[in-house]
Tab-separated table of C-alpha atoms and ligand atoms in Angstrom:
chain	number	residue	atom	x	y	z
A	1	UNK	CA	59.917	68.456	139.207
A	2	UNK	CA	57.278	71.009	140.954
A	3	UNK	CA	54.146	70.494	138.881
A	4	UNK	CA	52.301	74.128	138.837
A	5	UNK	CA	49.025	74.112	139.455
A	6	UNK	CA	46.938	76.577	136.620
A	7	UNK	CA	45.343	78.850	138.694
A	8	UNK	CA	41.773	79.393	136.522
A	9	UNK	CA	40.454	80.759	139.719
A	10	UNK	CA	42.983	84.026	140.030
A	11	UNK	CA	42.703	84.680	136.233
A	12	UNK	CA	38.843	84.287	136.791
A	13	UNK	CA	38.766	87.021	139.449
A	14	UNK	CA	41.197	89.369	137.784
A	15	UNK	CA	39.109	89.427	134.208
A	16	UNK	CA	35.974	89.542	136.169
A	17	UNK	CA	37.263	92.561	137.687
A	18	UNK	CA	38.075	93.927	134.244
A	19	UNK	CA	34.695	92.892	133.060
A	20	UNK	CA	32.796	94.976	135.362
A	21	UNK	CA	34.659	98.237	135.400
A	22	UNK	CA	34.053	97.605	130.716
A	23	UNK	CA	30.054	97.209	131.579
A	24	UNK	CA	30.213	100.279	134.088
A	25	UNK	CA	31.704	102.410	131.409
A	26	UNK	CA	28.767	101.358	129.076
A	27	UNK	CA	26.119	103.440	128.261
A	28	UNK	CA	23.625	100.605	128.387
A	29	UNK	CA	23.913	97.472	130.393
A	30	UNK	CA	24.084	94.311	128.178
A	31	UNK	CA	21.418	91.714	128.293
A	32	UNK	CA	22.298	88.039	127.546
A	33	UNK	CA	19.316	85.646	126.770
A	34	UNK	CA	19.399	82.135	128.422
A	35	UNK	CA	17.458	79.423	127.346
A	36	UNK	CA	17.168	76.180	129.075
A	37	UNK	CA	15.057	73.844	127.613
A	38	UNK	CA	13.639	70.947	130.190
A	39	UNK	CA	14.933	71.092	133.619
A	40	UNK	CA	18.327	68.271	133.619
A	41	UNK	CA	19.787	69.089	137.197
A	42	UNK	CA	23.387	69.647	135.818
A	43	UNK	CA	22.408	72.126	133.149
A	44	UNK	CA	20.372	73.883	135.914
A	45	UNK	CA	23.450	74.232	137.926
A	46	UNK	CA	25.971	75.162	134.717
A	47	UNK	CA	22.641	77.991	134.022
A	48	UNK	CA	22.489	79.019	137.429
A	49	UNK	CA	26.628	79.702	137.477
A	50	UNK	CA	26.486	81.808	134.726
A	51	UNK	CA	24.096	83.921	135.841
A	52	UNK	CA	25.428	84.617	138.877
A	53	UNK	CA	29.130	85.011	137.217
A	54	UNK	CA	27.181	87.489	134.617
A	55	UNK	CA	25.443	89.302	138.034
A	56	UNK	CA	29.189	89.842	139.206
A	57	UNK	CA	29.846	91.555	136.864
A	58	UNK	CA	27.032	93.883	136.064
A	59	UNK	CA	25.850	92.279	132.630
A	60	UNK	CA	21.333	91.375	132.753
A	61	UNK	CA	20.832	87.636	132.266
A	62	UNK	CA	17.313	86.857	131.477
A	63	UNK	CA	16.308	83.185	132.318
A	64	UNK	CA	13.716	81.218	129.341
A	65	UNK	CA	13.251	77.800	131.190
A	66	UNK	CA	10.838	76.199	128.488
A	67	UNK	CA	9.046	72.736	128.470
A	68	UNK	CA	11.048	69.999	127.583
A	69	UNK	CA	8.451	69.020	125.224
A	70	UNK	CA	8.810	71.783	123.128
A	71	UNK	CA	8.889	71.305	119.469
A	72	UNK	CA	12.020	71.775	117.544
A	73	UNK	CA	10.237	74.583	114.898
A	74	UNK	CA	8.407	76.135	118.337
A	75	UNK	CA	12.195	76.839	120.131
A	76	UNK	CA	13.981	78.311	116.787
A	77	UNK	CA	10.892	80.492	116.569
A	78	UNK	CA	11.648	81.875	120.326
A	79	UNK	CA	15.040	82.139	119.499
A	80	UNK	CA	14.302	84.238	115.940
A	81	UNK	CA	12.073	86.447	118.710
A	82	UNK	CA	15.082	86.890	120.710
A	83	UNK	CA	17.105	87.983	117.887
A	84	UNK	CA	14.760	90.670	116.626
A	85	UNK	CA	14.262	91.781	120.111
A	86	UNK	CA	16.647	94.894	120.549
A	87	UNK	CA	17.148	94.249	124.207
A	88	UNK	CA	18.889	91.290	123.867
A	89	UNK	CA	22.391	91.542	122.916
A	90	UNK	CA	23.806	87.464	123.700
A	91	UNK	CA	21.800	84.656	123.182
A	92	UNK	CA	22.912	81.479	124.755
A	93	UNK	CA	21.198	77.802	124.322
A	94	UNK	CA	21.927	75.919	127.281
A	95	UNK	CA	23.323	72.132	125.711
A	96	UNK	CA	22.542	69.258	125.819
A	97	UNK	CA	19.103	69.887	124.085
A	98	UNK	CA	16.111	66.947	124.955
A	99	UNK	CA	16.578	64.273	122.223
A	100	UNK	CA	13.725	65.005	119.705
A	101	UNK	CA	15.737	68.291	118.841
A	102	UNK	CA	18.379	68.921	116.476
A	103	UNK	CA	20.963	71.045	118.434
A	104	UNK	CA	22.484	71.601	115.491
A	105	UNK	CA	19.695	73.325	113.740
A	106	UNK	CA	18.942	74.923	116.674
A	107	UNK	CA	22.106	76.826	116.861
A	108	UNK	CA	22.139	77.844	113.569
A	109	UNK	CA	18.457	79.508	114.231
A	110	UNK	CA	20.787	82.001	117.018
A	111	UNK	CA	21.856	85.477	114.801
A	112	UNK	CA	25.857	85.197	114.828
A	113	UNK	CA	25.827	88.440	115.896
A	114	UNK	CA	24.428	87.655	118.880
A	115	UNK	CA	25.660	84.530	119.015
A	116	UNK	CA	27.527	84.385	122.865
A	117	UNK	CA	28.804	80.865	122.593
A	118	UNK	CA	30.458	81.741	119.327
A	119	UNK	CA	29.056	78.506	117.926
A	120	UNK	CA	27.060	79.150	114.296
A	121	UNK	CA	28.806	78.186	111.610
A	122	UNK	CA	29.134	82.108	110.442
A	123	UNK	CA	31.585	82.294	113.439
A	124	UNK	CA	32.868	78.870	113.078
A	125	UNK	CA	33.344	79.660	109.894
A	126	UNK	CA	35.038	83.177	110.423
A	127	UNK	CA	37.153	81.649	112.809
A	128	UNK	CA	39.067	79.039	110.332
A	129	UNK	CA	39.353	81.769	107.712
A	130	UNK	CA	41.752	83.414	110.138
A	131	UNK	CA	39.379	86.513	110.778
A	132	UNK	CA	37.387	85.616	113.960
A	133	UNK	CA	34.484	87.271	115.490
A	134	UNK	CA	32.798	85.444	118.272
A	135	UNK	CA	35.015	82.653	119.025
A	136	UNK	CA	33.894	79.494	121.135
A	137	UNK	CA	34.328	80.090	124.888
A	138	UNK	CA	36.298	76.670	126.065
A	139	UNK	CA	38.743	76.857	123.259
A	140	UNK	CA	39.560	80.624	124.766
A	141	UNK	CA	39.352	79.766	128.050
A	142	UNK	CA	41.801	76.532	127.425
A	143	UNK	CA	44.048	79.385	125.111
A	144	UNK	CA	44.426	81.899	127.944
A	145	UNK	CA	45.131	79.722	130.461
A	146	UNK	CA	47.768	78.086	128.658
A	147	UNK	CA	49.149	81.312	128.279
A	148	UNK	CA	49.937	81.851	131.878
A	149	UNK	CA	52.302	78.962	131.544
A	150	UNK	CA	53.438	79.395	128.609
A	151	UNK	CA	53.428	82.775	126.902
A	152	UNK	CA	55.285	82.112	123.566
A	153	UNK	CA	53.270	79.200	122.153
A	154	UNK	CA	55.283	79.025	118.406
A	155	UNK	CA	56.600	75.853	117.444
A	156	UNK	CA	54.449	73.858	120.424
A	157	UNK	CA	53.992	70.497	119.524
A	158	UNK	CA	50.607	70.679	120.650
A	159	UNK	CA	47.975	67.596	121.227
A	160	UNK	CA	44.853	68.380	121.227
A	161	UNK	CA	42.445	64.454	122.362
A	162	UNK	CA	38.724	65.180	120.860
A	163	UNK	CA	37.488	66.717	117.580
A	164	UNK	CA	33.979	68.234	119.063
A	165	UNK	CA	32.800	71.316	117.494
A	166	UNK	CA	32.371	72.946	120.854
A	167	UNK	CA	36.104	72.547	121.957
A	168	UNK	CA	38.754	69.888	119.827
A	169	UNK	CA	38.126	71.697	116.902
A	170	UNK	CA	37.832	75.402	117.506
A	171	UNK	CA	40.900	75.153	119.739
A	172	UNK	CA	43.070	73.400	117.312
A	173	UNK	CA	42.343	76.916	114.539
A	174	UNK	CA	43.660	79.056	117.681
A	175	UNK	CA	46.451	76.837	118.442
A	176	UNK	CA	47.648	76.879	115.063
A	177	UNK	CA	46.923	80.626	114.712
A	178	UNK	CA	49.467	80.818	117.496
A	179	UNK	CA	51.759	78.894	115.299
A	180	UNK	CA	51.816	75.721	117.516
A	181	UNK	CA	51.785	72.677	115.692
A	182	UNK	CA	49.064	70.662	116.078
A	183	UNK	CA	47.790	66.932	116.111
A	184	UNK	CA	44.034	65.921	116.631
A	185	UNK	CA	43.257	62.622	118.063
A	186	UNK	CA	39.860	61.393	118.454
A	187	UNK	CA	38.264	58.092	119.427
A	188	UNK	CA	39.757	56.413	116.347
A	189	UNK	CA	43.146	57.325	116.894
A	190	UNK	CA	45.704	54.258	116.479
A	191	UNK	CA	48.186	54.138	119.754
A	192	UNK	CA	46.722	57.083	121.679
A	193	UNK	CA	49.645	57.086	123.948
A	194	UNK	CA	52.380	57.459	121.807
A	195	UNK	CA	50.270	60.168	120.419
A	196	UNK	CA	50.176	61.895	123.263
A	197	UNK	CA	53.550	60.802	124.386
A	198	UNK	CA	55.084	63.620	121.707
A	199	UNK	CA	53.172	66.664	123.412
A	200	UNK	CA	54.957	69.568	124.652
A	201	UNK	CA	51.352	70.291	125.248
A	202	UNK	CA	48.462	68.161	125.893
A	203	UNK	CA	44.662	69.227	125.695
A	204	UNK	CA	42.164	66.388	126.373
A	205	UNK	CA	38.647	67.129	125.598
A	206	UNK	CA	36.986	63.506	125.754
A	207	UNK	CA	34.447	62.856	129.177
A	208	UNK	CA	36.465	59.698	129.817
A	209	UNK	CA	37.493	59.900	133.718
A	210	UNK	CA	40.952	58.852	134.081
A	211	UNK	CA	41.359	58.190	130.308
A	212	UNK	CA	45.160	59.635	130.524
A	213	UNK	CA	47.425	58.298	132.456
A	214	UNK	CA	51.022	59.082	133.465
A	215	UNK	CA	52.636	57.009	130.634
A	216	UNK	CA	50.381	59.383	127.988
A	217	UNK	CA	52.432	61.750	129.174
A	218	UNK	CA	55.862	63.291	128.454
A	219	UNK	CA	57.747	64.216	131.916
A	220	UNK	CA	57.629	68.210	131.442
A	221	UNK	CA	54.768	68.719	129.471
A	222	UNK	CA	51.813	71.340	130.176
A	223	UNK	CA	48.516	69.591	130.419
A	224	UNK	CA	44.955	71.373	129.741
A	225	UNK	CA	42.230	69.174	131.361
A	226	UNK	CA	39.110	70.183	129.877
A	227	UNK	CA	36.610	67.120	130.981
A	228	UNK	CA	34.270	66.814	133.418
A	229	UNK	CA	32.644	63.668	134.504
A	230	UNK	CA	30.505	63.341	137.935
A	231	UNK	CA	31.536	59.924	139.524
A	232	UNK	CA	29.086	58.001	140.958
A	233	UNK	CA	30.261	58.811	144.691
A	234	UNK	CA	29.043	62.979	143.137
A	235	UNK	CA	33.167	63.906	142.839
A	236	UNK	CA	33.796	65.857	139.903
A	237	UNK	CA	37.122	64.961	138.001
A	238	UNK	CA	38.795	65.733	134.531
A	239	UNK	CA	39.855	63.442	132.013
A	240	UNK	CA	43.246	63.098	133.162
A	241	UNK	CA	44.781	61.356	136.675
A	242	UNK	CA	45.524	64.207	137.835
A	243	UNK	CA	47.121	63.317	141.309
A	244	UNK	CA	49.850	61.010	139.204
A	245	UNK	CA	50.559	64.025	137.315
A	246	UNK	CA	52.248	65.866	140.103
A	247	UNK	CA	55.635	65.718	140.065
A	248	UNK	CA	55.683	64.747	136.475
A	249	UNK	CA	53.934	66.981	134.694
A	250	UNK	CA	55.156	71.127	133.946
A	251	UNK	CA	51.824	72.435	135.101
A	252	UNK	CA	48.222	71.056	134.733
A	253	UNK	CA	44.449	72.795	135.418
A	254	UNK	CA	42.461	71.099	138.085
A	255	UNK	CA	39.383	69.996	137.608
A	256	UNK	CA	37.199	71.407	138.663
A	257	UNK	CA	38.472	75.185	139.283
A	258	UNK	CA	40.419	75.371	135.637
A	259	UNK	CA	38.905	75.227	132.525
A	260	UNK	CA	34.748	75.609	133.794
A	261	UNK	CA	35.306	78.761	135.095
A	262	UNK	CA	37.444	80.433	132.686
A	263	UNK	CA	34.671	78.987	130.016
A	264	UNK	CA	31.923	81.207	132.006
A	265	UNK	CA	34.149	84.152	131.923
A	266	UNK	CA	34.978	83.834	128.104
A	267	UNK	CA	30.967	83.519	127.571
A	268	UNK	CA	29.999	86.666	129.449
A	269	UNK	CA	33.284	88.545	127.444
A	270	UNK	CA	31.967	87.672	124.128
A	271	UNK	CA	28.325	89.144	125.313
A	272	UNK	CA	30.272	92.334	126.094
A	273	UNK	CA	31.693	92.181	122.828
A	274	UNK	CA	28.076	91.759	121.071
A	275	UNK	CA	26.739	94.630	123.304
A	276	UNK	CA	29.960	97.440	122.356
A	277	UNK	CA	29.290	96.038	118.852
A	278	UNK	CA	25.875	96.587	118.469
A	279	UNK	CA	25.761	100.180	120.790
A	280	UNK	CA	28.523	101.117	118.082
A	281	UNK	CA	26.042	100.458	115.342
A	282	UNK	CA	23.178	101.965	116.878
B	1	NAD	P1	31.995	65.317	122.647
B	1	NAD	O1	31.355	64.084	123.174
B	1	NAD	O2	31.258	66.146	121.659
B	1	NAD	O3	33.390	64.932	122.000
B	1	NAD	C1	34.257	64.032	122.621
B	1	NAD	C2	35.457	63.798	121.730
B	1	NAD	O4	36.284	62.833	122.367
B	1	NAD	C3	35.116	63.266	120.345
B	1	NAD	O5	35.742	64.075	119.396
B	1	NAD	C4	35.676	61.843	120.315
B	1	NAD	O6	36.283	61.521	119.063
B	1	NAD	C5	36.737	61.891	121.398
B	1	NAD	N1	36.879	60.593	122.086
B	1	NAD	C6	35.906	59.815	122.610
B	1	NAD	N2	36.445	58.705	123.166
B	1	NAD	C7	37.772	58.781	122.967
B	1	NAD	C8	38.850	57.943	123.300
B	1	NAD	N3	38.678	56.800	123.963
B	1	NAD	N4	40.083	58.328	122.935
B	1	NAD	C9	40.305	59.491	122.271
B	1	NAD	N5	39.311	60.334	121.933
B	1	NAD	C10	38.058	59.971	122.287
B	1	NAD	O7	32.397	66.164	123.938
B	1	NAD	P2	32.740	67.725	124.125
B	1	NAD	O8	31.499	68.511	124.085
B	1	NAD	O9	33.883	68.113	123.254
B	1	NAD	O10	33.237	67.685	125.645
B	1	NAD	C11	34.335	66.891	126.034
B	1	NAD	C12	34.498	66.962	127.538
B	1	NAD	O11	34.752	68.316	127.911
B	1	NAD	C13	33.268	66.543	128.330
B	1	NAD	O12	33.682	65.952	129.542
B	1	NAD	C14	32.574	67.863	128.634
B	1	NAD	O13	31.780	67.809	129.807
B	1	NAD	C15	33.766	68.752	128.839
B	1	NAD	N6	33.515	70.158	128.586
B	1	NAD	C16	33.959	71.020	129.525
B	1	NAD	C17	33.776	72.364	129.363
B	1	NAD	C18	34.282	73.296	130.406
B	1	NAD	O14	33.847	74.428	130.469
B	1	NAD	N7	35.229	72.855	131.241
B	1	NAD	C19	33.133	72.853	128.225
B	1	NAD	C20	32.738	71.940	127.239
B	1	NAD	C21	32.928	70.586	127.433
């Protein structure tokens, strides 16, 4: 069997290309807010990325690098600035946050309706009630590239390995809004394998290099390979072996070039969404 590589990087370009002619036809350029807190080398590259993706495509990105001794009340009051501030359309937090702060409450500080990364409970919350507004980016990103493979997703037997907030759970509300038919395993999942063994379609979500292996999965099955773990040798690799894959699997993202850039795309389309939204209201 020819295993087909998911292509995130040609579905990149051609919504990127889509994105720009949207923010030409605007009458006023969004703005998206990004706020790094501390200076951890990998979220300075992820911040970096998506400012350059959202300079691509014609949208403002406006950089808050603050002290990574900040207090907890000091950041959600820069962040309730930032949402009375009528230049700013998205507001992202860049994640993880320095220990001492409570993402969580942090989040929740972000007005949903300018909420890019689709992550306050409001839009969590819309989301499961079947009537979504800003929807997490990786669990679109995973969606739409599954779709290239596999356009009619009803009746899917779909696995979906990790239950985060940012990704496990979010996707499996879209999966089953698709009709698919959904398990969610997590770390406490008995017999992971024959779990994952029943997948037509099989998401993994975990940060566990090489956690799946060839006998997770079923021969013809689509895989969706969200993790990304740096090995100590600096390579950058999913959750799944993907080389044993080939040959076995239906098709399978790479990692990296699948799922990371797709999530960047998804991030800057939900800020164009805020912006039409809120030049609508105005
Ligand atoms: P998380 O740590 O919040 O959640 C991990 C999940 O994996 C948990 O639900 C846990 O129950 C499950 N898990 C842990 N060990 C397991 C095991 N042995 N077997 C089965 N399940 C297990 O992580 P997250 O934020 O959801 O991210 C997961 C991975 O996806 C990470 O590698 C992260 O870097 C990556 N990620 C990638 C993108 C992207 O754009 N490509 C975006 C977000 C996250």
């Amino acid at each position: 069997m020819e295993t087909q590589i998911i292509d995130g990087k040609s579905l990149v370009a051609e919504y990127q290309e889509k994105m720009k002619t949207q923010v030409e036809r605007m009458s006023r350029i969004p703005t998206l807010a990004v706020i790094l807190v501390g200076n951890d080398p990998a979220s300075e590259i992820y911040v970096r990325h998506k400012r350059q993706v959202a300079e691509r495509v014609g949208i403002v990105s406006e950089l808050f690098q603050l002290s990574p001794v900040m207090t907890q009340e000091a950041l959600i009051a820069f962040i309730q600035e930032l949402n009375a501030n009528d230049k700013v359309d998205g507001i992202l937090v860049q994640l993880p946050l320095p220990k001492h702060i409570d993402a969580d409450a942090v989040i929740e500080a972000i007005d949903p309706n300018k909420d890019a990364d689709g992550l306050t409970s409001a839009n969590l919350g819309h989301l499961f009630v079947g009537k979504p507004n800003l929807v997490p980016c990786t669990p679109m990103a995973c969606l739409d590239l599954l779709k290239t493979v596999c356009p009619v997703l009803q009746g899917k037997n779909v696995v979906i390995v990790g239950r985060s907030k940012l990704v496990g759970k979010p996707l499996s509300q879209l999966l089953l809004d698709e009709n698919c038919t959904v398990t969610q395993a997590h770390s406490k999942t008995v017999n992971l394998k024959k779990v994952c063994h029943e997948a037509d379609i099989l998401i993994v979500a975990v940060g566990k290099p090489n956690l799946i292996t060839k006998s997770f999965v079923k021969k013809g099955a689509i895989i969706i390979d969200v993790g990304i773990n740096r090995l100590k040798n600096k390579k950058i690799v999913g959750d799944v072996d993907f080389k044993k894959m080939l040959g076995h699997a239906a098709a399978i993202t790479p990692v990296p070039g699948g799922v990371g850039p797709m999530t960047v795309t998804m991030l800057l389309h939900n800020t164009i969404q805020i912006s039409k939204k809120r030049q609508k209201n105005n």
